[in-house]
CSV table of C-alpha atoms and ligand atoms in Angstrom, one decimal:
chain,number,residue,atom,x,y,z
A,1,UNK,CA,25.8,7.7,9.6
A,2,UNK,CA,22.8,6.3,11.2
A,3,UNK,CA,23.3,2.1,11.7
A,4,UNK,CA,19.8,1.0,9.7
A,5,UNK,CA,17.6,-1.5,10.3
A,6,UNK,CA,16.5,-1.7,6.4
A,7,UNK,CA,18.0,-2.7,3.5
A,8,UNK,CA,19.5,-0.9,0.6
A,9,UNK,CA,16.9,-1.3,-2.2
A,10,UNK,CA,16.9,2.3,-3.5
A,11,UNK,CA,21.0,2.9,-3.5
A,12,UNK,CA,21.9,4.8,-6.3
A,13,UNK,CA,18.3,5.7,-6.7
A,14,UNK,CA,17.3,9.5,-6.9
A,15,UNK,CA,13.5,9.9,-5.1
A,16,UNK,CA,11.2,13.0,-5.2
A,17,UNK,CA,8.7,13.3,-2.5
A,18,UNK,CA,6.6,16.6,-2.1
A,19,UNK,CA,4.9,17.7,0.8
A,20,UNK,CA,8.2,16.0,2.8
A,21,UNK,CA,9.1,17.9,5.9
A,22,UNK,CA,6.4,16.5,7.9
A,23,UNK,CA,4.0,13.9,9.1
A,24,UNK,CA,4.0,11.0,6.2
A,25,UNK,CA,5.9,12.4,3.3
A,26,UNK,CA,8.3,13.2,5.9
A,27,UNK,CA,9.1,9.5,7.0
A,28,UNK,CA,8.9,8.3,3.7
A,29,UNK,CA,11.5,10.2,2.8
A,30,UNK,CA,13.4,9.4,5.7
A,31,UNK,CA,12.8,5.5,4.5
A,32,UNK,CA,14.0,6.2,1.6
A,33,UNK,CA,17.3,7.8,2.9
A,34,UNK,CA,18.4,5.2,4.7
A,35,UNK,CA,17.5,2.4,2.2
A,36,UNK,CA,20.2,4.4,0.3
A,37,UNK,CA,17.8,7.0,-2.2
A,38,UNK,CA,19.2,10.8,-2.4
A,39,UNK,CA,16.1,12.7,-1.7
A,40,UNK,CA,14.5,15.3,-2.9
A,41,UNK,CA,12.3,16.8,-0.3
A,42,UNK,CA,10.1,19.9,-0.7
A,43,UNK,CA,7.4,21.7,0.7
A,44,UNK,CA,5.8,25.7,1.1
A,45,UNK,CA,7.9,26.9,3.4
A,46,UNK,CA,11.5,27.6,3.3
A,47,UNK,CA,12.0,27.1,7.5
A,48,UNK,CA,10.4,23.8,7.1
A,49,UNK,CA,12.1,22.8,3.9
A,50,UNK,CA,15.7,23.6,5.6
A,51,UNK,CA,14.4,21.9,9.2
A,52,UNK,CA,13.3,19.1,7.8
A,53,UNK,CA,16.7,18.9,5.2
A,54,UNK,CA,18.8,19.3,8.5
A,55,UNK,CA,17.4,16.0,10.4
A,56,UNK,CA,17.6,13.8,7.1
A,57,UNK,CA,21.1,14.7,6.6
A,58,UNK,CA,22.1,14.1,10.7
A,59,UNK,CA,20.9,10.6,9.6
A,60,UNK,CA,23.3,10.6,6.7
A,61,UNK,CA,20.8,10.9,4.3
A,62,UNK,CA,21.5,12.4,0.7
A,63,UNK,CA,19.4,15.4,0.8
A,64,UNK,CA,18.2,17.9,-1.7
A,65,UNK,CA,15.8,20.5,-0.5
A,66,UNK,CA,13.5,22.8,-2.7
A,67,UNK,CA,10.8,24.7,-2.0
A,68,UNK,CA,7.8,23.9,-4.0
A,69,UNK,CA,4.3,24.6,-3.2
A,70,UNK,CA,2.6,21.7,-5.4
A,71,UNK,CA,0.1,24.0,-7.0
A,72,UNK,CA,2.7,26.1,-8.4
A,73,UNK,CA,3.9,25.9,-11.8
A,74,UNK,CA,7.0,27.4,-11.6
A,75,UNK,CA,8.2,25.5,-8.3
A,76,UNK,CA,7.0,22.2,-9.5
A,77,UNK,CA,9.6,23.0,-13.2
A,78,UNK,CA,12.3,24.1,-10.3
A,79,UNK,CA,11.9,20.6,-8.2
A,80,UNK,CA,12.2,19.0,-11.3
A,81,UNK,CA,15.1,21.3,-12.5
A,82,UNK,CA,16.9,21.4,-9.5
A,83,UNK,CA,16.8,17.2,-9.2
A,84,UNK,CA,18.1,16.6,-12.4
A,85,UNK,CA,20.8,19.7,-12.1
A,86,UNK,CA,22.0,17.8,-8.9
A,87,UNK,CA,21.3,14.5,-9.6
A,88,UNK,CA,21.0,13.8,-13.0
A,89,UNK,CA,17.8,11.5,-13.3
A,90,UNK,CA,14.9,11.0,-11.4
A,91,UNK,CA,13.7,7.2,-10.4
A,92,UNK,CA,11.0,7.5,-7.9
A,93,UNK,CA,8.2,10.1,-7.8
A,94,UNK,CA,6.0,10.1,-4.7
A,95,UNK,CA,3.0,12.4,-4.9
A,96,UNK,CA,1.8,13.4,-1.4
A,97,UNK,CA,0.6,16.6,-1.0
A,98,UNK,CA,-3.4,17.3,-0.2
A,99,UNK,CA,-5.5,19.5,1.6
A,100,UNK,CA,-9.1,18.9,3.7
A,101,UNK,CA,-9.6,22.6,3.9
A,102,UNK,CA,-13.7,22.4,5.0
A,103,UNK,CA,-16.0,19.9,6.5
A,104,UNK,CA,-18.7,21.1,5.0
A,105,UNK,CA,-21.1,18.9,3.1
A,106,UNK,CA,-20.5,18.7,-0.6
A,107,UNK,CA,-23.6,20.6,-1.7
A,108,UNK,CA,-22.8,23.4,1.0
A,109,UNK,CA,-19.0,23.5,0.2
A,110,UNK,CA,-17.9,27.3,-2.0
A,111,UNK,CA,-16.6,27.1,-5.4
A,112,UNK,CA,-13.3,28.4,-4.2
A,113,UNK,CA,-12.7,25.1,-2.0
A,114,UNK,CA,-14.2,22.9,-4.4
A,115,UNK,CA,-11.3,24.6,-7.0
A,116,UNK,CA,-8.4,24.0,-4.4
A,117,UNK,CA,-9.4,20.3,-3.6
A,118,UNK,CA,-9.3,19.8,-7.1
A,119,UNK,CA,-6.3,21.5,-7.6
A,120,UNK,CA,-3.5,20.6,-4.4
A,121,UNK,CA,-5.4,16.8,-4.0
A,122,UNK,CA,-5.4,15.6,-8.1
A,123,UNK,CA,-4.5,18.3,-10.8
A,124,UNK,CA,-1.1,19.1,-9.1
A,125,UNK,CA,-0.1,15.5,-8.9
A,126,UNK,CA,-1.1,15.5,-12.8
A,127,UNK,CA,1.3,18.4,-13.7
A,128,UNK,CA,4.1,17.3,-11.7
A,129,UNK,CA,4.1,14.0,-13.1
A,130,UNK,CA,4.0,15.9,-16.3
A,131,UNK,CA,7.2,17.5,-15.7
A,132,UNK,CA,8.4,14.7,-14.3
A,133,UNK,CA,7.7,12.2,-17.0
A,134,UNK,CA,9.9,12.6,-19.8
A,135,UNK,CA,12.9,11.7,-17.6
A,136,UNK,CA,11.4,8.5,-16.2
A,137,UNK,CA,13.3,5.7,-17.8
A,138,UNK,CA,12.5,2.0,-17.8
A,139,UNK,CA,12.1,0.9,-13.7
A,140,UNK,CA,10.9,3.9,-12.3
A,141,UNK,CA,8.4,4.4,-10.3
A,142,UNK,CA,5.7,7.0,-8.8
A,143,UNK,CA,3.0,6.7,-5.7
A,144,UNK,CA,0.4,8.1,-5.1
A,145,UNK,CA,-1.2,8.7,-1.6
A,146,UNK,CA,-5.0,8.3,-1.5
A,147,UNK,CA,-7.0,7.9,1.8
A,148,UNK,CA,-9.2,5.2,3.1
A,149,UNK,CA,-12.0,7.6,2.7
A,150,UNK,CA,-11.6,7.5,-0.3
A,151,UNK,CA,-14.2,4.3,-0.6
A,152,UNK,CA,-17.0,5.5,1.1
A,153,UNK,CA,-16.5,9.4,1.9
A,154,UNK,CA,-17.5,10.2,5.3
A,155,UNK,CA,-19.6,13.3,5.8
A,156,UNK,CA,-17.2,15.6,7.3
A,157,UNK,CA,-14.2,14.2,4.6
A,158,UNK,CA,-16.8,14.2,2.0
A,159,UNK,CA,-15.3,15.8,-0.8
A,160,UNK,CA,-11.9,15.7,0.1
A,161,UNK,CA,-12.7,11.9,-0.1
A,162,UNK,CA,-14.0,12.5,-3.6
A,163,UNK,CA,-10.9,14.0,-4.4
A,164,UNK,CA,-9.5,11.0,-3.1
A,165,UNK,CA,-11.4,8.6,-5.3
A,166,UNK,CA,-9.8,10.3,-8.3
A,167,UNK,CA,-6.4,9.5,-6.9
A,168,UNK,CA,-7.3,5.4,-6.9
A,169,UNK,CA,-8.6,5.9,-10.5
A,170,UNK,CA,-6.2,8.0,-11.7
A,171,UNK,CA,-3.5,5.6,-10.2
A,172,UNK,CA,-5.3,3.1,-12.6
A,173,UNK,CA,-5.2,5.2,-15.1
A,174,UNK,CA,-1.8,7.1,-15.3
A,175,UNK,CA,-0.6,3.1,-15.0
A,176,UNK,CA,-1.9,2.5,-18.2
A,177,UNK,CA,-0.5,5.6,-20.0
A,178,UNK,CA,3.1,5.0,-18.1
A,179,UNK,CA,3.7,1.7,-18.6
A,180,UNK,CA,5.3,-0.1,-19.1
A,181,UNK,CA,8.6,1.9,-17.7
A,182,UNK,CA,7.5,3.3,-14.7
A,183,UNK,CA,4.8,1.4,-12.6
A,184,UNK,CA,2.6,3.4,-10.8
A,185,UNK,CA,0.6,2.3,-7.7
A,186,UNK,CA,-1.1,3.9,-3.9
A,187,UNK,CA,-1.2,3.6,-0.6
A,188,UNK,CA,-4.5,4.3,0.9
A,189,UNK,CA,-3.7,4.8,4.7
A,190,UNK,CA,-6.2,4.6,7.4
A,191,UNK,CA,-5.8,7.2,10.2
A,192,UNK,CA,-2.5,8.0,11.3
A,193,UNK,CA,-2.1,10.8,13.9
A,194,UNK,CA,-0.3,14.0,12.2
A,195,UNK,CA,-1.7,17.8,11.9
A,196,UNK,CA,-3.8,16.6,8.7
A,197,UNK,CA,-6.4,14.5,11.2
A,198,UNK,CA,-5.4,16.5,14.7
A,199,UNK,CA,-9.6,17.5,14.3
A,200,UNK,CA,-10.4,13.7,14.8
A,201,UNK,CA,-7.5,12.1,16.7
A,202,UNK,CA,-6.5,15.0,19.3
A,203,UNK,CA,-10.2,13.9,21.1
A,204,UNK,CA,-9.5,10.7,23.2
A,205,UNK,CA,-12.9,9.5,22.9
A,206,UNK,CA,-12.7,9.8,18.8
A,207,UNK,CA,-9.2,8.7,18.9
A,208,UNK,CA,-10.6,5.3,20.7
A,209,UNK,CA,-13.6,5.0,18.7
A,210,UNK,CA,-11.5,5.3,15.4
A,211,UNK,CA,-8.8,2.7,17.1
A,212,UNK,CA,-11.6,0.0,17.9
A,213,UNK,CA,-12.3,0.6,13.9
A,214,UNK,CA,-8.9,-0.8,13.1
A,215,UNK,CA,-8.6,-4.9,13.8
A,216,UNK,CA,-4.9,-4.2,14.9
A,217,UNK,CA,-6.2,-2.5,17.6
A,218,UNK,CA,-4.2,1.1,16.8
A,219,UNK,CA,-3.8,3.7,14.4
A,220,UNK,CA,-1.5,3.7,12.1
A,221,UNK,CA,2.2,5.4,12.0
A,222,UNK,CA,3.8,7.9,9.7
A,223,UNK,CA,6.5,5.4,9.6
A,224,UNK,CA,3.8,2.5,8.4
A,225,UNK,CA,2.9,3.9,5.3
A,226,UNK,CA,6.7,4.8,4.5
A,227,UNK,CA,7.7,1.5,4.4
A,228,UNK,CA,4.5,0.2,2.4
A,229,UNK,CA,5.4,3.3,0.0
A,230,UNK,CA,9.1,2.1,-0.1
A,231,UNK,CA,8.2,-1.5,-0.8
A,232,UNK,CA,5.8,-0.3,-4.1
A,233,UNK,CA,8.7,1.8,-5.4
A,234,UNK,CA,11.0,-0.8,-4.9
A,235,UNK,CA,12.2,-3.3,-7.4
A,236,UNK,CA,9.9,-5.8,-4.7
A,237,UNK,CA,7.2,-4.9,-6.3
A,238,UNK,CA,8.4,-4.8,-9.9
A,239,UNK,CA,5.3,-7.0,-11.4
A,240,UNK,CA,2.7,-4.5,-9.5
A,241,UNK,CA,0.9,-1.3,-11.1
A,242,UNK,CA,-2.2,0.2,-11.2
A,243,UNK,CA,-2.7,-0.8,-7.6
A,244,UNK,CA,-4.0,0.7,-4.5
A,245,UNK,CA,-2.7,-0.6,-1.4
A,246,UNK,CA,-5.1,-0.3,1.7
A,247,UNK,CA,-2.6,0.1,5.1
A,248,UNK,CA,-5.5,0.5,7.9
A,249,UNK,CA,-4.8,-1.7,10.7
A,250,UNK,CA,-7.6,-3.6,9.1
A,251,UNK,CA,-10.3,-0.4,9.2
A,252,UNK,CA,-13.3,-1.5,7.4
A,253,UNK,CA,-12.2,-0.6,3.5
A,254,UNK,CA,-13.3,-2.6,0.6
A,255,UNK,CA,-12.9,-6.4,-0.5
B,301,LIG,P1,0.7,16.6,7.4
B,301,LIG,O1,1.3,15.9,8.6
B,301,LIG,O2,-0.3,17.7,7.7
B,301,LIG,O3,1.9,17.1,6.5
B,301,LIG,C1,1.8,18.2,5.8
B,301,LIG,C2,3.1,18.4,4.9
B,301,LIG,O4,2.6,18.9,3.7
B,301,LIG,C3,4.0,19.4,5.5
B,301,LIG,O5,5.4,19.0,5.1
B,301,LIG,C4,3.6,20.7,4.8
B,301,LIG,O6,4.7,21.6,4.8
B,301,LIG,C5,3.3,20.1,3.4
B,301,LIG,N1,2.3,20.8,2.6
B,301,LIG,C6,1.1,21.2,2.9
B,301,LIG,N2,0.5,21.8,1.8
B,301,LIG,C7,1.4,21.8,0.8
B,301,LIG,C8,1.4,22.2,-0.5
B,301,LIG,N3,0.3,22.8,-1.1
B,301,LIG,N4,2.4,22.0,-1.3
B,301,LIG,C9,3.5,21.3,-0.8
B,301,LIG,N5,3.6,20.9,0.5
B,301,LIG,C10,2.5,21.1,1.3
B,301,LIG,O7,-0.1,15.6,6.5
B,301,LIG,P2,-0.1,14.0,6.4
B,301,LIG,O8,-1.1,13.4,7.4
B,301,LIG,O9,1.3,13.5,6.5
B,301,LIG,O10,-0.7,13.7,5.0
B,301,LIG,C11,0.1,13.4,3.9
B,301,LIG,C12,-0.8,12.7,2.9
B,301,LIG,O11,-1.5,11.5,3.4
B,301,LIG,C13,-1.9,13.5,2.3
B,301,LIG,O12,-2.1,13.2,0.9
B,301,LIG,C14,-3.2,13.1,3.0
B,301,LIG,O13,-4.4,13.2,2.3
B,301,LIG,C15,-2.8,11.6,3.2
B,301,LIG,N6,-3.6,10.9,4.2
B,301,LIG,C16,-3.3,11.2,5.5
B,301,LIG,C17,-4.1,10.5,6.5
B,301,LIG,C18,-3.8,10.7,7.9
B,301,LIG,O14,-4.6,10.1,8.8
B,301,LIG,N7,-2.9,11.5,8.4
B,301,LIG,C19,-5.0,9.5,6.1
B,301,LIG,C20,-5.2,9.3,4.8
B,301,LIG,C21,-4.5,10.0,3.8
B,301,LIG,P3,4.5,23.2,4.6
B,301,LIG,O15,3.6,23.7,5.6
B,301,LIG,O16,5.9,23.8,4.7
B,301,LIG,O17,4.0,23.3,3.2
C-alpha cells in the first residue's frame, strides 16, 4: 500500500470515472484511490482498461475495470451493472470522456463530426447519468469536465468548445433536476499536456506562448484537476452545485 499524502475523504465511497486509463480521468481516479474510493475505471479498449487497472491496484487502490466506450448503450448499462454487482451503490459519477475530432471551422465541419461531438462530448454524459441516477442517494455526487474553451471557443476548438459550453449549462441544469441528493458541479481546466492537446503543446514555441497565458507561469497537470475534481465530490464541498470551477493557472477565462 502506497504511504499517501491525502486524506481519506472518499473511504467507503464507490466512484465511477469514464475515460480513466489515461491523461486526466486517469489521475483522478488515482486521487480518488488513495483518498480511500473503490474505483470504477473504464475506457474503449480492453489493453488500456487492464494497464491502467494494474497500476491503480500496485498503489493499493480498490479497482474495478470495465470496458465501456461512453457512446454505447450497452457498455454504459454494464458499467453501471457491473458497479453495483461489485459494489453495491454508486456515490460519485465523474463524466470525462470527449472528443476534438476536427479543427475545422464550424460552418466547414461534416454532419458526421458535428453528430459525434454531440454525442461522446454531451449526450453520452446525459445517458450515463441516466443510468446512473436512480441509485444516487442523498450525498452523492457527479462532475462534469468542461474546457476553458468553453467561454470563448477558439477557432481551431470551435465546436468542440460549443460542445463544451453545453457541459457548463447542463452542469447548471442537471443541478437543478438532481438536487437536492446529489450535487453536481465542473471543472473547466486550462491546458494540461496529455494526447487530447499533443497538436498545441508538443510545439515548444505554442507550448510557451500558451504558458505566458497562464499567470502561474505553467500549464496545468493531470494531477491538478484530480484534486480540484476530488475536492467537488467531496463532502468539502457539500454546500456547492451547479458550479463550474475554472483550474487555468489563471488563463484569461471569465469573471
Ligand atoms: P486523454 O489524455 O486523451 O485521455 C483519453 C482517455 O479517454 C483515455 O483513457 C482513452 O482510452 C479514453 N477515451 C477516449 N475516447 C473514449 C470514449 N469514446 N469512451 C470512453 N473512453 C474514451 O484526454 P484528457 O486530456 O485527459 O481529456 C480528458 C477530459 O478533459 C476531456 O473531457 C477533455 O475535453 C477535457 N479537457 C482536457 C484539456 C487538456 O488540455 N488536456 C483541457 C480542457 C478540457 P481508450 O483509448 O482506451 O478509449
Amino acid at each position: 500500500m502506497e504511504r499517501t499524502k491525502y486524506g481519506k475523504r472518499f473511504q467507503g465511497k464507490v466512484a465511477i470515472v469514464t475515460a480513466s486509463t489515461l491523461g486526466i480521468g486517469f489521475s483522478i481516479a488515482e486521487r480518488l484511490g488513495l483518498e480511500g474510493a473503490s474505483v470504477v475505471i473504464s475506457s474503449r479498449k480492453q489493453k488500456n482498461v487492464d494497464e491502467a487497472a494494474g497500476k491503480l491496484r500496485a498503489k493499493g487502490i480498490e479497482v474495478l475495470a470495465v470496458v465501456c466506450h461512453v457512446s454505447n448503450a450497452q457498455q454504459r448499462k454494464n458499467l453501471i451493472d457491473k458497479t453495483l454487482q461489485k459494489y453495491g451503490k454508486i456515490d460519485v459519477v465523474v463524466s470525462n470522456a470527449a472528443v476534438h475530432p476536427s479543427v475545422d471551422p464550424i460552418l466547414q465541419t461534416q454532419e458526421s463530426i458535428l453528430d459525434k461531438l454531440w454525442e461522446i462530448n454531451v449526450k453520452s454524459t446525459i445517458l450515463l447519468l441516466k443510468d446512473a441516477a436512480p441509485h444516487l442517494k442523498k450525498g452523492s455526487s457527479v462532475v462534469l469536465i468542461a474546457s476553458l474553451v468553453a467561454y470563448n471557443p477558439p477557432p481551431t476548438m470551435a465546436m468542440y468548445g460549443v460542445t463544451k459550453t453545453a457541459v457548463l449549462g447542463l452542469t447548471k441544469a442537471l443541478a437543478s433536476e438532481m438536487g437536492p441528493n446529489t450535487r453536481v458541479n465542473c471543472v473547466v481546466p486550462g491546458i494540461v499536456p496529455t494526447h487530447f492537446v499533443a497538436l498545441y503543446t508538443s510545439n515548444d514555441a505554442t507550448r510557451e506562448e500558451l504558458e505566458r497565458k497562464a499567470l502561474l507561469g505553467r500549464l496545468g497537470t493531470t494531477e491538478d484537476m484530480a484534486a480540484v475534481t476530488a475536492f467537488l465530490a467531496s463532502d468539502d464541498a457539500s454546500y456547492i452545485t451547479g458550479e463550474n470551477l475554472v483550474v487555468s493557472g489563471g488563463m484569461p477565462s471569465r469573471l
